[in-house]
Amino acid sequence: MNLEIEQKQRRNSKALKPLRVSDVEDSRCFEKLLDRLIEELKPRTAVEEGDLMSMAQMRWSAERANHLIHCEMNQRVRLPLMQAKETASLRLLMAYRMCLGDRAFNLLVKQHLDTVKAMQTLTSRIEKWSAAKERSVK
């Protein structure tokens, strides 16, 4: 049974886009990320293509969660109370401690770390099949 896929077949079954965090984000960014991954690694089977789609979705989610974490930290650093602190490292430390008291911030950090942990497993699998493909080409 041959599991190889055709390029035109992939275009018909796109991955579900993750929800956007804000309306400011360009809705085509996810498609660009997915197309770049597929062009660089060139999956041959449906399983390999599924791995790349999962990687794109996880990477998209991790980047969005990381962006929200940074925005929250920046908002706390810019508080008038923080501007009275003389050193930037002290302001950052105080802002981080304030954020740790916020339950939503802790959930965002946990989601980001869980996504990164899941991406590591998927990345090693993708590296394994893409390395095997490179060896067979040489």
Steps between C-alpha positions, in 0.01 A plus 500: 500500500653829387453787748668768290297816448479739212562872537158597359330266748660687793354830384147362529532395863651790693561480872263681730645838586544572870291788625663838467579693816408837359356653187833670434668174397510416135285196433744377233790455744401145591476397134843652433646307793342174386605551136857579605524185713359284220729657240812457715434143616291362210285231662449184298225330700179608665653429842795731429265772381291458815815540709577828325145628542509416870839671530366815333196510729711447813756758394224749426343442842836521680586829329162650588524394866857632520386832349224533760747423781735772375216752463391436859855546627545821299175639636615438857848646436344824375291560812575836667599316817768313304638812334621616843741203516849601389623187319337316212578157648322595824196622305490175304533289814221690677274478192561126474411453867181700448411283200555181697220608730262504204332164433447572129873570457590170666259313273655667194849400611384141565332483157814634332726248677265209424491597133878527482535158667260343248683673214831344606361149455350589164818676388712195571262286292510751213879518516519120486293462182651806330856381577418155360376668182822703466716188540303315233541790254883503533 
